[in-house]
Amino acid sequence: MKKETTEQEAYLQLAALCAQAEHCQQEMRDKMKRWGMALEAQDRVIARLVKERYIDDERYARAFVKDKIRYNKWGRRKVQQGLWMKRINDDIQQRVLDEIDDEEYLNVLKPLLAQKRKSIKAQSDYELTQKLVCFALGRGFTYDIIRQCLDVDEDMISDDETD
């Protein structure tokens, strides 16, 4: 028989977890829910973790965005969807997404497209471009950014195509 986790035990476990890595409120709520804690108790534990700065959704969102773009090679749309799934406030999402450095963002997509281009089998340049666009859209990049990167790549490959 599993005993119910007390507020103090939950607080100590979650504080230790938050001291090791960034976590958002929703992740902590999910853990407490699995532990069978009452909603009111969850609210009190979360309030204490926020007050003592163990949890800060904006700080979490910044780390999340940086990691997902830099290491997972995600685009803005996919990152935004990830933040939405973590139930990060829309204001925080917008603020953090607006902070993304455009140069760094492009420097993630360009090599990704160049690498993917090598593995794609296509009958024509048009088909190749379509497959690259679909790949990048799936990664969460917006069409205008994809187009910008592909136009630059095409200019490097051949100068005979113009918009």
Coordinates of N, CA and C in Angstrom, one line a residue, residues 18-138:
C18 N 14.4 20.7 -8.7 CA 14.5 22.0 -9.3 C 15.9 22.6 -9.1
A19 N 16.6 22.2 -8.1 CA 17.9 22.7 -7.8 C 18.9 22.1 -8.8
Q20 N 18.6 20.9 -9.4 CA 19.4 20.2 -10.4 C 19.2 20.7 -11.8
A21 N 18.0 21.1 -12.1 CA 17.7 21.5 -13.5 C 16.5 22.4 -13.5
E22 N 16.3 23.1 -14.6 CA 15.1 24.0 -14.7 C 13.8 23.1 -14.9
H23 N 12.8 23.4 -14.2 CA 11.5 22.8 -14.4 C 10.4 23.9 -14.3
C24 N 9.3 23.5 -15.0 CA 8.2 24.5 -15.0 C 7.1 24.0 -14.0
Q25 N 6.2 24.9 -13.7 CA 5.1 24.6 -12.8 C 4.3 23.3 -13.2
Q26 N 4.0 23.2 -14.5 CA 3.2 22.1 -15.0 C 3.9 20.8 -14.7
E27 N 5.2 20.7 -14.9 CA 5.9 19.4 -14.6 C 5.8 19.1 -13.1
M28 N 5.9 20.0 -12.3 CA 5.8 19.8 -10.8 C 4.4 19.4 -10.5
R29 N 3.4 20.0 -11.1 CA 2.0 19.6 -10.8 C 1.8 18.2 -11.3
D30 N 2.3 17.8 -12.4 CA 2.1 16.5 -12.9 C 2.7 15.4 -12.0
K31 N 3.9 15.7 -11.4 CA 4.5 14.8 -10.4 C 3.6 14.7 -9.2
M32 N 3.2 15.8 -8.7 CA 2.3 15.8 -7.5 C 1.0 15.0 -7.7
K33 N 0.5 15.2 -8.9 CA -0.8 14.5 -9.3 C -0.5 13.0 -9.3
R34 N 0.6 12.6 -9.8 CA 1.0 11.1 -9.8 C 1.1 10.6 -8.4
W35 N 1.6 11.5 -7.5 CA 1.8 11.1 -6.1 C 0.4 11.1 -5.4
G36 N -0.6 11.6 -6.0 CA -2.0 11.5 -5.4 C -2.2 12.7 -4.4
M37 N -1.5 13.8 -4.6 CA -1.8 14.9 -3.7 C -3.0 15.7 -4.1
A38 N -3.6 16.3 -3.1 CA -4.8 17.1 -3.3 C -4.5 18.4 -4.1
L39 N -5.4 18.9 -4.8 CA -5.2 20.1 -5.6 C -4.7 21.3 -4.8
E40 N -5.4 21.5 -3.6 CA -5.0 22.6 -2.7 C -3.6 22.5 -2.2
A41 N -3.2 21.3 -1.9 CA -1.8 21.0 -1.4 C -0.8 21.3 -2.5
Q42 N -1.2 20.9 -3.8 CA -0.3 21.2 -4.9 C -0.1 22.7 -5.1
D43 N -1.2 23.4 -5.0 CA -1.2 24.9 -5.1 C -0.2 25.5 -4.1
R44 N -0.3 25.0 -2.8 CA 0.5 25.6 -1.8 C 2.0 25.2 -2.0
V45 N 2.3 24.0 -2.4 CA 3.7 23.6 -2.7 C 4.2 24.4 -3.9
I46 N 3.4 24.6 -4.9 CA 3.9 25.4 -6.1 C 4.1 26.8 -5.7
A47 N 3.2 27.4 -4.9 CA 3.4 28.8 -4.5 C 4.7 28.9 -3.7
R48 N 5.0 28.0 -2.9 CA 6.2 28.0 -2.1 C 7.5 27.9 -3.0
L49 N 7.4 27.0 -3.9 CA 8.5 26.8 -4.9 C 8.8 28.1 -5.7
V50 N 7.7 28.7 -6.1 CA 7.8 29.9 -6.9 C 8.4 31.1 -6.0
K51 N 7.8 31.2 -4.8 CA 8.2 32.2 -3.9 C 9.7 32.1 -3.6
E52 N 10.2 30.9 -3.5 CA 11.6 30.7 -3.1 C 12.5 30.5 -4.4
R53 N 11.9 30.8 -5.5 CA 12.6 30.9 -6.8 C 13.2 29.6 -7.3
Y54 N 12.6 28.5 -6.8 CA 13.0 27.2 -7.4 C 12.4 27.0 -8.8
I55 N 11.2 27.5 -8.9 CA 10.5 27.5 -10.2 C 10.3 28.9 -10.7
D56 N 10.6 29.1 -11.9 CA 10.4 30.4 -12.6 C 10.1 30.0 -14.0
D57 N 8.8 30.1 -14.4 CA 8.4 29.7 -15.8 C 9.1 30.5 -16.9
E58 N 9.4 31.8 -16.6 CA 10.1 32.5 -17.7 C 11.6 32.0 -17.8
R59 N 12.2 31.8 -16.7 CA 13.6 31.3 -16.7 C 13.6 29.9 -17.4
Y60 N 12.6 29.1 -17.1 CA 12.5 27.7 -17.7 C 12.3 27.9 -19.2
A61 N 11.4 28.8 -19.6 CA 11.1 29.0 -21.0 C 12.3 29.4 -21.8
R62 N 13.1 30.3 -21.2 CA 14.4 30.7 -21.9 C 15.3 29.5 -22.1
A63 N 15.5 28.7 -21.1 CA 16.3 27.5 -21.2 C 15.8 26.5 -22.2
F64 N 14.4 26.3 -22.2 CA 13.8 25.4 -23.1 C 14.0 25.8 -24.5
V65 N 13.7 27.1 -24.8 CA 13.9 27.6 -26.2 C 15.3 27.5 -26.7
K66 N 16.3 27.9 -25.8 CA 17.7 27.8 -26.2 C 18.1 26.3 -26.5
D67 N 17.7 25.4 -25.6 CA 18.1 24.0 -25.8 C 17.4 23.4 -27.1
K68 N 16.1 23.7 -27.3 CA 15.4 23.1 -28.4 C 15.9 23.6 -29.7
I69 N 16.3 24.9 -29.8 CA 16.8 25.4 -31.0 C 18.2 24.9 -31.3
R70 N 19.0 25.1 -30.3 CA 20.5 24.8 -30.4 C 20.7 23.3 -30.6
Y71 N 20.1 22.5 -29.7 CA 20.5 21.1 -29.7 C 19.5 20.1 -30.5
N72 N 18.2 20.5 -30.4 CA 17.2 19.6 -31.1 C 17.0 20.1 -32.5
K73 N 17.5 21.3 -32.8 CA 17.3 21.9 -34.1 C 15.8 22.1 -34.5
W74 N 15.1 22.6 -33.5 CA 13.6 22.9 -33.7 C 13.5 24.3 -34.2
G75 N 12.4 24.6 -34.9 CA 12.0 25.9 -35.4 C 11.1 26.5 -34.3
R76 N 10.8 27.8 -34.6 CA 9.9 28.6 -33.6 C 8.6 27.9 -33.4
R77 N 7.9 27.5 -34.4 CA 6.6 26.9 -34.3 C 6.6 25.7 -33.4
K78 N 7.6 24.8 -33.6 CA 7.6 23.6 -32.8 C 8.0 23.9 -31.3
V79 N 8.9 24.9 -31.1 CA 9.2 25.3 -29.8 C 8.0 25.9 -29.1
Q80 N 7.3 26.8 -29.8 CA 6.1 27.4 -29.3 C 5.1 26.3 -28.9
Q81 N 4.9 25.3 -29.7 CA 4.0 24.2 -29.4 C 4.5 23.5 -28.1
G82 N 5.8 23.3 -28.0 CA 6.4 22.6 -26.8 C 6.1 23.5 -25.5
L83 N 6.2 24.8 -25.6 CA 5.9 25.7 -24.5 C 4.4 25.6 -24.2
W84 N 3.6 25.6 -25.2 CA 2.2 25.5 -25.0 C 1.8 24.2 -24.2
M85 N 2.5 23.1 -24.6 CA 2.2 21.8 -24.0 C 2.7 21.8 -22.5
K86 N 3.6 22.6 -22.2 CA 4.1 22.8 -20.8 C 3.3 23.8 -20.1
R87 N 2.2 24.3 -20.7 CA 1.3 25.3 -20.2 C 2.0 26.6 -19.7
I88 N 3.0 27.0 -20.5 CA 3.7 28.3 -20.2 C 2.8 29.4 -20.7
N89 N 2.6 30.4 -19.8 CA 1.8 31.6 -20.1 C 2.1 32.2 -21.5
D90 N 1.1 32.6 -22.2 CA 1.3 33.1 -23.6 C 2.2 34.4 -23.6
D91 N 2.1 35.2 -22.6 CA 2.9 36.4 -22.5 C 4.4 36.0 -22.4
I92 N 4.7 35.0 -21.6 CA 6.1 34.6 -21.4 C 6.5 33.9 -22.7
Q93 N 5.7 33.1 -23.3 CA 6.0 32.5 -24.6 C 6.4 33.5 -25.6
Q94 N 5.6 34.5 -25.8 CA 5.9 35.6 -26.8 C 7.2 36.3 -26.5
R95 N 7.3 36.7 -25.3 CA 8.5 37.4 -24.9 C 9.8 36.6 -25.2
V96 N 9.8 35.4 -24.8 CA 11.0 34.5 -25.0 C 11.2 34.2 -26.4
L97 N 10.1 33.9 -27.2 CA 10.3 33.6 -28.6 C 10.8 34.9 -29.4
D98 N 10.4 36.1 -28.9 CA 10.9 37.3 -29.6 C 12.4 37.5 -29.3
E99 N 12.9 36.9 -28.3 CA 14.3 37.1 -28.0 C 15.3 36.2 -28.8
I100 N 14.7 35.3 -29.6 CA 15.5 34.4 -30.4 C 16.3 35.2 -31.4
D101 N 17.6 35.0 -31.4 CA 18.5 35.7 -32.3 C 18.3 35.2 -33.7
D102 N 17.9 36.1 -34.7 CA 17.6 35.6 -36.0 C 18.9 35.0 -36.7
E103 N 20.0 35.5 -36.4 CA 21.3 35.0 -37.0 C 21.5 33.6 -36.6
E104 N 21.4 33.4 -35.2 CA 21.6 32.0 -34.7 C 20.5 31.1 -35.3
Y105 N 19.3 31.6 -35.4 CA 18.2 30.8 -35.9 C 18.5 30.3 -37.3
L106 N 18.9 31.2 -38.1 CA 19.3 30.9 -39.5 C 20.5 29.9 -39.6
N107 N 21.4 30.1 -38.6 CA 22.6 29.2 -38.6 C 22.2 27.8 -38.1
V108 N 21.0 27.6 -37.6 CA 20.6 26.3 -37.2 C 20.0 25.6 -38.5
L109 N 19.1 26.4 -39.2 CA 18.4 25.8 -40.3 C 19.3 25.5 -41.5
K110 N 20.2 26.4 -41.8 CA 21.1 26.3 -43.0 C 21.8 24.9 -43.1
P111 N 22.6 24.6 -42.0 CA 23.3 23.3 -42.1 C 22.3 22.1 -42.0
L112 N 21.2 22.3 -41.4 CA 20.2 21.2 -41.3 C 19.7 20.9 -42.7
L113 N 19.4 22.0 -43.5 CA 18.9 21.8 -44.8 C 20.0 21.2 -45.7
A114 N 21.2 21.7 -45.5 CA 22.4 21.2 -46.3 C 22.6 19.7 -46.1
Q115 N 22.5 19.3 -44.8 CA 22.7 17.9 -44.5 C 21.6 17.0 -45.0
K116 N 20.3 17.5 -44.9 CA 19.2 16.8 -45.4 C 19.2 16.7 -46.9
R117 N 19.7 17.7 -47.6 CA 19.8 17.7 -49.1 C 20.6 16.5 -49.6
K118 N 21.6 16.2 -48.8 CA 22.5 15.0 -49.2 C 21.8 13.7 -49.2
S119 N 20.8 13.6 -48.4 CA 20.1 12.3 -48.2 C 18.8 12.2 -49.0
I120 N 18.4 13.2 -49.6 CA 17.1 13.2 -50.3 C 17.3 12.8 -51.8
K121 N 16.5 11.9 -52.2 CA 16.5 11.4 -53.6 C 15.3 12.1 -54.3
A122 N 15.6 12.9 -55.3 CA 14.6 13.6 -56.0 C 14.8 13.6 -57.5
Q123 N 13.7 13.6 -58.3 CA 13.8 13.6 -59.8 C 14.2 15.0 -60.3
S124 N 13.9 16.0 -59.6 CA 14.1 17.4 -60.1 C 14.4 18.3 -59.0
D125 N 14.9 19.5 -59.4 CA 15.2 20.5 -58.3 C 13.9 20.9 -57.6
Y126 N 12.8 21.0 -58.3 CA 11.5 21.3 -57.8 C 11.1 20.3 -56.7
E127 N 11.3 19.0 -57.0 CA 10.9 18.0 -56.0 C 11.9 18.0 -54.8
L128 N 13.1 18.3 -55.1 CA 14.1 18.4 -54.0 C 13.7 19.5 -53.0
T129 N 13.4 20.7 -53.6 CA 13.0 21.9 -52.8 C 11.7 21.6 -52.0
Q130 N 10.7 20.9 -52.7 CA 9.5 20.6 -51.9 C 9.8 19.7 -50.7
K131 N 10.7 18.7 -50.9 CA 11.0 17.7 -49.8 C 11.7 18.5 -48.7
L132 N 12.6 19.4 -49.1 CA 13.3 20.2 -48.1 C 12.4 21.1 -47.3
V133 N 11.4 21.7 -48.0 CA 10.4 22.6 -47.4 C 9.6 21.7 -46.4
C134 N 9.1 20.6 -46.8 CA 8.3 19.7 -45.9 C 9.1 19.3 -44.7
F135 N 10.4 18.9 -44.9 CA 11.2 18.5 -43.8 C 11.3 19.7 -42.8
A136 N 11.6 20.9 -43.3 CA 11.9 22.0 -42.4 C 10.5 22.5 -41.7
L137 N 9.4 22.4 -42.4 CA 8.1 22.7 -41.8 C 7.8 21.7 -40.7
G138 N 8.2 20.5 -40.9 CA 8.0 19.5 -39.8 C 8.8 19.7 -38.6

